[in-house]
Amino acid sequence: MWRTLAGLALAVAFVHSCRAVPLQETPLFADAVKKGVLPPVAERVPEQPRVIDLAASGREPGMPGGTLRMLIGDQREISQMTIYGYARLVIFDEKLQLVPDILDHYEVKEGRIFTLYLRRGHKWSDGQPFTSEDFRYYWEDVANNAKLSPGGIPQNFMVNGKPPRFEVLDPLTVRYTWDDPNPGFLPALAGAQPLYLTMPAHYLKQFHVRYADKETLTKEVKKAGVKDWAGLHERKSRQYRPDNPDLPTLDPWRNRTRPP
């Protein structure tokens, strides 16, 4: 099956100092900015975006634009886009060392207390802020919701049979605390199929019984041909297999084609 993927650069320009050198608009988006379809690059990237020193690894910036066409076995393999895009809260660098990617930085104490700091001004692909609310929504309204997680909290969160204590410290800071050390937590975030901690709350609340208008939600469930609101939410929220073009993403590419 052929699927066309639109390259959507969420972090458009990488410069040696985002303060000392002006951000550069990619030619791919210049016309959209001129027409007012997109805001200027300075309004699209975080205040302190991650800086990629391509020269240090013998690479050069690629050519903006183009269409990536992939031959895949079935629609589920759109997950390849997520694998190859490799945007994670934390990633493995070229030396296989864990470093912040989407996160600004993180702190680990006693191997069991993980404090995650977000980049100020980071946005989802639809321009909405990426904040601690997106972590809270996933943890409280999805991972701990019996309808959306019927098997309980995902096992990747469990250490010696116990889940972490989750805290929102401020709009850009969250903390996960386990009773015992969790050496697998950060590597799980950086995996090819990562442990997800976030979901775009501003978009998905319209499909959650706790937040949505009951009558409107019932109509959406019927329209989608699913059993209940949980089935609708699951269909709309897939991040590893991003087959919902309307789902905001933090990945470098966004799928624009609906499943057949």
Coordinates of C-alpha atoms in Angstrom, one line a residue:
M1 CA 0.0 0.0 0.0
W2 CA 1.3 3.4 -0.9
R3 CA 0.9 6.2 1.6
T4 CA 1.9 9.8 1.1
L5 CA 3.5 11.4 4.1
A6 CA 3.8 15.2 4.4
G7 CA 7.0 16.4 5.9
L8 CA 6.0 18.8 8.6
A9 CA 9.1 20.3 10.3
L10 CA 8.1 21.2 13.8
A11 CA 11.5 22.6 14.6
V12 CA 12.4 24.3 11.4
A13 CA 15.9 25.7 11.8
F14 CA 18.8 24.5 13.8
V15 CA 21.4 27.2 14.5
H16 CA 24.5 27.4 16.7
S17 CA 22.8 29.9 19.0
C18 CA 19.1 30.6 18.7
R19 CA 19.7 34.0 20.4
A20 CA 22.9 35.1 18.7
V21 CA 21.8 34.1 15.2
P22 CA 18.3 34.8 13.8
L23 CA 16.1 31.9 13.2
Q24 CA 15.9 31.0 9.5
E25 CA 12.6 30.3 7.8
T26 CA 12.7 27.1 5.7
P27 CA 11.8 27.8 2.0
L28 CA 9.2 25.1 2.3
F29 CA 7.0 27.2 4.5
A30 CA 7.9 30.7 3.3
D31 CA 4.8 31.1 1.1
A32 CA 2.5 29.8 3.9
V33 CA 4.0 32.3 6.3
K34 CA 3.6 35.1 3.8
K35 CA -0.1 34.3 3.3
G36 CA -0.7 34.1 7.0
V37 CA -1.4 30.4 7.0
L38 CA 1.5 29.7 9.3
P39 CA 3.0 32.1 12.0
P40 CA 6.6 33.1 11.6
V41 CA 9.3 30.6 12.6
A42 CA 10.1 32.5 15.8
E43 CA 6.5 31.8 17.0
R44 CA 6.6 28.2 16.0
V45 CA 9.6 26.9 17.8
P46 CA 10.4 26.8 21.6
E47 CA 12.3 29.6 23.2
Q48 CA 15.3 27.3 23.4
P49 CA 15.0 24.7 20.7
R50 CA 17.3 21.7 20.7
V51 CA 20.5 22.6 18.7
I52 CA 21.8 20.0 16.2
D53 CA 25.5 20.4 15.3
L54 CA 25.5 18.6 12.0
A55 CA 29.0 19.5 11.1
A56 CA 30.3 17.8 14.3
S57 CA 29.1 14.5 12.9
G58 CA 30.1 15.1 9.3
R59 CA 26.6 15.9 8.0
E60 CA 25.0 18.8 6.2
P61 CA 21.4 20.2 6.3
G62 CA 19.1 18.4 3.9
M63 CA 17.0 19.9 1.2
P64 CA 13.6 21.1 2.4
G65 CA 10.4 19.7 0.9
G66 CA 9.5 16.7 -1.1
T67 CA 7.2 13.7 -0.7
L68 CA 8.1 10.5 1.0
R69 CA 6.4 7.5 -0.5
M70 CA 6.7 4.1 1.3
L71 CA 5.6 0.6 0.2
I72 CA 4.2 -1.1 3.3
G73 CA 2.4 -4.3 3.9
D74 CA -0.8 -2.9 5.5
Q75 CA -2.0 0.3 7.2
R76 CA -0.7 -0.6 10.6
E77 CA 2.9 -0.2 9.3
I78 CA 2.4 3.5 9.2
S79 CA 4.2 3.2 12.5
Q80 CA 7.4 3.2 10.5
M81 CA 6.9 7.0 10.2
T82 CA 7.1 7.2 14.0
I83 CA 10.1 4.9 14.2
Y84 CA 12.1 6.7 11.5
G85 CA 11.1 10.2 12.7
Y86 CA 12.6 9.4 16.1
A87 CA 11.3 12.4 18.1
R88 CA 11.2 11.3 21.8
L89 CA 11.2 13.0 25.2
V90 CA 14.6 11.5 25.5
I91 CA 16.7 9.8 22.8
F92 CA 19.9 7.8 22.3
D93 CA 22.5 10.0 20.6
E94 CA 25.2 8.8 18.1
K95 CA 27.2 7.4 21.0
L96 CA 24.2 5.7 22.5
Q97 CA 24.0 8.1 25.4
L98 CA 20.7 9.2 26.7
V99 CA 20.1 12.9 26.0
P100 CA 17.0 15.2 26.1
D101 CA 15.2 15.7 22.8
I102 CA 11.7 17.0 23.2
L103 CA 12.4 17.6 26.9
D104 CA 14.6 20.6 27.8
H105 CA 16.3 18.6 30.5
Y106 CA 15.7 16.1 33.3
E107 CA 17.0 15.2 36.8
V108 CA 17.3 11.8 38.4
K109 CA 17.7 11.2 42.1
E110 CA 18.4 7.9 43.7
G111 CA 17.6 6.2 40.4
R112 CA 13.9 6.4 41.3
I113 CA 12.8 10.1 41.2
F114 CA 12.6 11.6 37.7
T115 CA 11.8 15.2 37.2
L116 CA 11.1 16.2 33.6
Y117 CA 11.4 19.8 32.4
L118 CA 9.6 20.9 29.2
R119 CA 10.8 23.5 26.7
R120 CA 9.1 26.8 27.2
G121 CA 7.1 27.7 24.0
H122 CA 7.1 24.1 22.6
K123 CA 3.9 23.5 20.6
W124 CA 2.0 20.6 19.1
S125 CA 1.7 20.5 15.3
D126 CA -1.6 22.4 15.5
G127 CA 0.1 25.3 17.3
Q128 CA -1.3 24.5 20.8
P129 CA 1.1 24.6 23.8
F130 CA 2.7 21.4 24.9
T131 CA 2.5 21.5 28.7
S132 CA 2.2 19.4 31.9
E133 CA -1.5 19.1 31.2
D134 CA -0.7 16.7 28.4
F135 CA 1.2 14.5 30.9
R136 CA -1.6 14.7 33.5
Y137 CA -4.3 13.9 31.0
Y138 CA -2.5 10.7 29.9
W139 CA -1.7 9.6 33.4
E140 CA -5.0 10.4 35.1
D141 CA -7.6 10.1 32.3
V142 CA -6.1 7.4 30.2
A143 CA -3.6 5.2 32.0
N144 CA -5.7 5.2 35.2
N145 CA -9.0 4.9 33.5
A146 CA -10.6 1.5 33.6
K147 CA -12.3 1.9 30.2
L148 CA -9.2 3.1 28.3
S149 CA -6.8 0.9 30.2
P150 CA -8.8 -2.2 31.1
G151 CA -5.7 -4.2 32.0
G152 CA -4.6 -1.5 34.5
I153 CA -1.7 0.8 34.3
P154 CA 0.7 -0.3 31.6
Q155 CA 3.4 -2.7 32.9
N156 CA 6.2 -0.5 31.7
F157 CA 5.3 1.8 34.6
M158 CA 5.5 -0.8 37.2
V159 CA 8.5 -1.5 39.5
N160 CA 8.1 -4.5 41.8
G161 CA 4.4 -4.4 41.2
K162 CA 4.0 -0.7 42.1
P163 CA 3.3 2.3 39.9
P164 CA 4.9 5.7 40.3
R165 CA 3.5 8.7 42.1
F166 CA 2.9 11.3 39.5
E167 CA 3.1 15.1 40.2
V168 CA 2.6 18.2 38.2
L169 CA 5.0 20.7 39.7
D170 CA 4.2 23.6 37.4
P171 CA 3.0 24.0 33.8
L172 CA 6.4 22.9 32.4
T173 CA 7.5 20.4 35.0
V174 CA 6.3 16.9 36.0
R175 CA 7.8 14.3 38.3
Y176 CA 7.5 10.5 38.5
T177 CA 8.6 8.9 41.8
W178 CA 8.9 5.1 42.4
D179 CA 9.6 3.4 45.7
D180 CA 12.5 1.6 44.2
P181 CA 15.0 2.4 41.4
N182 CA 13.7 2.2 37.9
P183 CA 16.8 2.0 35.5
G184 CA 14.6 1.1 32.6
F185 CA 12.5 4.3 32.6
L186 CA 14.6 6.6 30.5
P187 CA 15.6 3.9 28.0
A188 CA 11.9 3.1 27.5
L189 CA 11.2 6.7 26.6
A190 CA 13.9 6.5 24.0
G191 CA 12.9 3.2 22.4
A192 CA 11.8 2.6 18.8
Q193 CA 8.3 1.9 20.2
P194 CA 8.5 4.4 23.1
L195 CA 6.8 4.5 26.5
Y196 CA 4.3 7.3 25.9
L197 CA 3.8 9.8 28.8
T198 CA 1.7 12.3 27.0
M199 CA -1.3 12.8 24.8
P200 CA -2.6 16.1 23.3
A201 CA -5.2 16.8 25.9
H202 CA -6.7 19.8 24.2
Y203 CA -7.7 17.6 21.2
L204 CA -8.6 14.3 22.9
K205 CA -10.9 15.7 25.7
Q206 CA -13.7 16.0 23.1
F207 CA -13.7 12.2 22.9
H208 CA -13.5 11.6 26.7
V209 CA -16.6 11.0 28.7
R210 CA -15.2 13.1 31.6
Y211 CA -15.0 16.3 29.4
A212 CA -17.1 15.9 26.3
D213 CA -20.8 16.9 25.9
K214 CA -22.7 13.7 26.3
E215 CA -25.0 14.2 23.4
T216 CA -22.2 15.2 21.0
L217 CA -20.1 12.3 22.2
T218 CA -22.9 9.8 21.6
K219 CA -23.2 11.1 18.0
E220 CA -19.5 10.8 17.4
V221 CA -19.5 7.2 18.7
K222 CA -22.3 6.3 16.3
K223 CA -20.7 8.1 13.4
A224 CA -17.4 6.2 13.9
G225 CA -19.2 2.9 14.2
V226 CA -17.5 1.9 17.4
K227 CA -18.9 0.3 20.6
D228 CA -18.6 3.2 23.0
W229 CA -16.6 6.4 23.8
A230 CA -13.6 4.4 24.9
G231 CA -13.4 2.8 21.4
L232 CA -13.7 6.2 19.8
H233 CA -11.0 7.6 22.0
E234 CA -8.6 4.7 21.3
R235 CA -9.1 5.2 17.6
K236 CA -8.5 8.9 17.7
S237 CA -5.5 8.8 20.0
R238 CA -3.0 6.3 18.4
Q239 CA 0.4 7.9 18.5
Y240 CA 2.7 5.0 17.6
R241 CA 0.4 4.2 14.7
P242 CA -0.7 7.7 13.7
D243 CA -3.5 6.9 11.3
N244 CA -5.7 9.8 12.5
P245 CA -4.6 12.9 10.5
D246 CA -6.3 15.2 12.9
L247 CA -4.3 14.0 15.9
P248 CA -1.8 16.7 16.9
T249 CA 1.8 15.4 17.0
L250 CA 5.3 16.3 18.3
D251 CA 6.9 14.2 15.6
P252 CA 8.8 15.8 12.6
W253 CA 6.3 14.3 10.1
R254 CA 2.5 14.3 10.2
N255 CA 0.3 11.8 8.3
R256 CA -2.3 13.6 6.1
T257 CA -4.0 10.5 4.7
R258 CA -6.9 8.8 6.4
P259 CA -7.1 4.9 6.4
P260 CA -9.0 3.3 3.6

